[in-house]
Amino acid sequence: HKATVFHYFATKEVVVDAVFAAFGAELAAQRKAWFAAPPARHAERLARVVGELVDFYEAEPLRARVICHGLLEVQDGAGAGGTAALGAFVSEFVAFLRAGMAAGEFHPVDPAGLMMTIGGMILFEVMLPVDARRLYGRSGRSAARRKEIVALVCRAVAKGEIR
């Protein structure tokens, strides 16, 4: 109930701050492990990162909605704790993609655009309501979906002899 929420939070912006800060803390806790070596090869690390991102969002689909809503709605410093963590995540993901390109393992494309494309692939299906997922044969979390997303991203990003 709205009255109960506003008993604990003075305004909608304070609620957004609290939700985004909690999300930011979860993201920050995972970020270092996702991008850390080993494996030494960027292509192998990409497979791990993508798989773990799929797991992260599928374990709690609300995270996908929070990130998208937060990115669209955050204004004038609202959600600053979450946006700082998201900014660090984006920076580290783009740096990882650039390093893979510099190592000759990834196709040379705009790393920020590539990161957004990968994120869209991961987030889109997770954000669909369960009934919409069922319409095209998906019922929920799936090892097969994880494997499909990882394979698709690796085929698109990593150079042929490396993937």
CSV table of C-alpha atoms in Angstrom, one decimal:
chain,number,residue,atom,x,y,z
A,1,HIS,CA,0.0,0.0,0.0
A,2,LYS,CA,1.1,3.5,-0.9
A,3,ALA,CA,0.6,4.8,2.7
A,4,THR,CA,2.8,2.1,4.1
A,5,VAL,CA,5.6,2.9,1.6
A,6,PHE,CA,5.4,6.6,2.4
A,7,HIS,CA,5.5,5.9,6.1
A,8,TYR,CA,9.1,4.7,5.5
A,9,PHE,CA,10.1,6.9,2.6
A,10,ALA,CA,9.2,10.6,2.4
A,11,THR,CA,9.0,10.9,-1.4
A,12,LYS,CA,9.0,8.8,-4.6
A,13,GLU,CA,12.6,10.0,-5.2
A,14,VAL,CA,13.7,8.6,-1.9
A,15,VAL,CA,12.2,5.2,-2.8
A,16,VAL,CA,14.0,5.3,-6.1
A,17,ASP,CA,17.2,6.2,-4.3
A,18,ALA,CA,16.8,3.2,-1.9
A,19,VAL,CA,16.0,0.7,-4.7
A,20,PHE,CA,18.7,1.9,-7.0
A,21,ALA,CA,21.3,2.0,-4.2
A,22,ALA,CA,20.5,-1.6,-3.3
A,23,PHE,CA,20.8,-2.6,-6.9
A,24,GLY,CA,24.1,-0.7,-7.2
A,25,ALA,CA,25.5,-2.6,-4.2
A,26,GLU,CA,24.6,-5.9,-5.7
A,27,LEU,CA,26.1,-4.9,-9.0
A,28,ALA,CA,29.3,-3.6,-7.4
A,29,ALA,CA,29.7,-6.8,-5.4
A,30,GLN,CA,29.6,-8.8,-8.6
A,31,ARG,CA,31.5,-6.5,-11.0
A,32,LYS,CA,35.1,-7.3,-10.0
A,33,ALA,CA,34.6,-11.0,-10.2
A,34,TRP,CA,32.9,-10.8,-13.6
A,35,PHE,CA,35.7,-9.0,-15.3
A,36,ALA,CA,38.7,-10.5,-13.4
A,37,ALA,CA,41.1,-12.9,-15.1
A,38,PRO,CA,41.6,-15.8,-15.4
A,39,PRO,CA,40.9,-17.1,-18.0
A,40,ALA,CA,43.7,-15.3,-19.8
A,41,ARG,CA,41.9,-15.2,-23.1
A,42,HIS,CA,39.4,-12.4,-23.5
A,43,ALA,CA,37.0,-14.7,-25.5
A,44,GLU,CA,36.8,-17.2,-22.6
A,45,ARG,CA,36.3,-14.3,-20.2
A,46,LEU,CA,33.5,-12.9,-22.4
A,47,ALA,CA,31.7,-16.3,-22.3
A,48,ARG,CA,32.0,-16.3,-18.5
A,49,VAL,CA,30.8,-12.6,-18.2
A,50,VAL,CA,27.8,-13.1,-20.4
A,51,GLY,CA,26.8,-16.3,-18.7
A,52,GLU,CA,27.0,-14.8,-15.3
A,53,LEU,CA,25.1,-11.7,-16.3
A,54,VAL,CA,22.3,-14.0,-17.6
A,55,ASP,CA,22.3,-15.8,-14.3
A,56,PHE,CA,22.4,-12.5,-12.3
A,57,TYR,CA,19.3,-11.1,-14.1
A,58,GLU,CA,17.4,-14.3,-14.3
A,59,ALA,CA,17.9,-15.0,-10.6
A,60,GLU,CA,16.0,-11.8,-9.8
A,61,PRO,CA,14.2,-10.5,-12.9
A,62,LEU,CA,13.2,-7.3,-11.0
A,63,ARG,CA,16.9,-6.3,-11.4
A,64,ALA,CA,16.4,-5.9,-15.2
A,65,ARG,CA,13.3,-3.6,-14.6
A,66,VAL,CA,15.1,-1.6,-12.0
A,67,ILE,CA,18.1,-0.9,-14.2
A,68,CYS,CA,16.0,0.1,-17.2
A,69,HIS,CA,13.6,2.2,-15.2
A,70,GLY,CA,16.4,3.8,-13.3
A,71,LEU,CA,18.3,4.7,-16.4
A,72,LEU,CA,15.1,6.3,-17.8
A,73,GLU,CA,13.9,8.0,-14.7
A,74,VAL,CA,16.9,9.1,-12.7
A,75,GLN,CA,17.2,12.9,-12.7
A,76,ASP,CA,19.0,15.5,-10.6
A,77,GLY,CA,21.1,13.0,-8.6
A,78,ALA,CA,18.2,10.7,-7.7
A,79,GLY,CA,19.5,7.1,-7.4
A,80,ALA,CA,23.1,8.4,-7.2
A,81,GLY,CA,24.3,5.2,-5.3
A,82,GLY,CA,23.0,3.0,-8.1
A,83,THR,CA,24.1,5.2,-10.9
A,84,ALA,CA,27.7,5.4,-9.6
A,85,ALA,CA,27.8,1.6,-9.4
A,86,LEU,CA,26.2,1.3,-12.9
A,87,GLY,CA,28.8,3.8,-14.2
A,88,ALA,CA,31.6,1.8,-12.8
A,89,PHE,CA,30.1,-1.4,-14.3
A,90,VAL,CA,29.8,0.3,-17.8
A,91,SER,CA,33.3,1.6,-17.6
A,92,GLU,CA,34.8,-1.7,-16.7
A,93,PHE,CA,32.7,-3.6,-19.3
A,94,VAL,CA,33.8,-1.1,-22.1
A,95,ALA,CA,37.4,-1.4,-20.9
A,96,PHE,CA,37.2,-5.2,-21.0
A,97,LEU,CA,35.8,-5.0,-24.6
A,98,ARG,CA,38.5,-2.6,-25.7
A,99,ALA,CA,41.2,-4.8,-24.2
A,100,GLY,CA,39.8,-7.8,-26.2
A,101,MET,CA,39.9,-5.7,-29.3
A,102,ALA,CA,43.4,-4.5,-28.6
A,103,ALA,CA,44.5,-8.2,-28.1
A,104,GLY,CA,43.1,-9.0,-31.5
A,105,GLU,CA,40.5,-11.4,-30.1
A,106,PHE,CA,37.3,-9.3,-30.6
A,107,HIS,CA,36.1,-7.6,-33.8
A,108,PRO,CA,37.0,-3.9,-33.8
A,109,VAL,CA,33.6,-2.1,-33.2
A,110,ASP,CA,32.4,0.7,-30.9
A,111,PRO,CA,32.7,-1.0,-27.5
A,112,ALA,CA,30.0,1.1,-25.8
A,113,GLY,CA,27.5,0.2,-28.6
A,114,LEU,CA,28.6,-3.4,-28.3
A,115,MET,CA,28.1,-3.4,-24.5
A,116,MET,CA,24.6,-2.0,-25.0
A,117,THR,CA,23.7,-4.7,-27.6
A,118,ILE,CA,24.9,-7.4,-25.3
A,119,GLY,CA,22.9,-5.9,-22.4
A,120,GLY,CA,19.8,-5.7,-24.6
A,121,MET,CA,20.1,-9.4,-25.5
A,122,ILE,CA,20.4,-10.4,-21.9
A,123,LEU,CA,17.7,-8.0,-20.5
A,124,PHE,CA,15.0,-8.2,-23.1
A,125,GLU,CA,13.7,-11.7,-22.4
A,126,VAL,CA,14.1,-11.4,-18.7
A,127,MET,CA,11.9,-8.3,-18.7
A,128,LEU,CA,9.0,-10.0,-20.6
A,129,PRO,CA,6.1,-11.1,-18.4
A,130,VAL,CA,5.9,-14.9,-17.9
A,131,ASP,CA,2.8,-15.2,-20.2
A,132,ALA,CA,4.7,-13.4,-23.0
A,133,ARG,CA,7.7,-15.8,-22.6
A,134,ARG,CA,5.3,-18.8,-22.8
A,135,LEU,CA,3.9,-17.5,-26.1
A,136,TYR,CA,7.2,-18.3,-27.8
A,137,GLY,CA,8.1,-21.4,-25.9
A,138,ARG,CA,10.0,-20.1,-22.8
A,139,SER,CA,8.7,-20.7,-19.3
A,140,GLY,CA,11.4,-19.2,-17.1
A,141,ARG,CA,15.0,-19.7,-16.2
A,142,SER,CA,16.8,-22.0,-18.5
A,143,ALA,CA,20.3,-23.4,-18.9
A,144,ALA,CA,19.5,-23.6,-22.7
A,145,ARG,CA,18.8,-19.9,-22.8
A,146,ARG,CA,22.0,-19.1,-21.0
A,147,LYS,CA,23.9,-21.3,-23.5
A,148,GLU,CA,22.2,-19.7,-26.5
A,149,ILE,CA,23.0,-16.1,-25.4
A,150,VAL,CA,26.6,-17.0,-24.6
A,151,ALA,CA,27.1,-18.7,-27.9
A,152,LEU,CA,25.4,-15.9,-29.9
A,153,VAL,CA,27.5,-13.2,-28.2
A,154,CYS,CA,30.7,-15.1,-28.6
A,155,ARG,CA,30.1,-15.8,-32.3
A,156,ALA,CA,29.3,-12.1,-32.9
A,157,VAL,CA,32.1,-10.6,-30.9
A,158,ALA,CA,35.1,-13.0,-30.9
A,159,LYS,CA,37.1,-13.5,-34.1
A,160,GLY,CA,36.5,-16.8,-35.9
A,161,GLU,CA,39.7,-18.6,-35.0
A,162,ILE,CA,39.4,-17.6,-31.3
A,163,ARG,CA,35.8,-18.3,-30.5
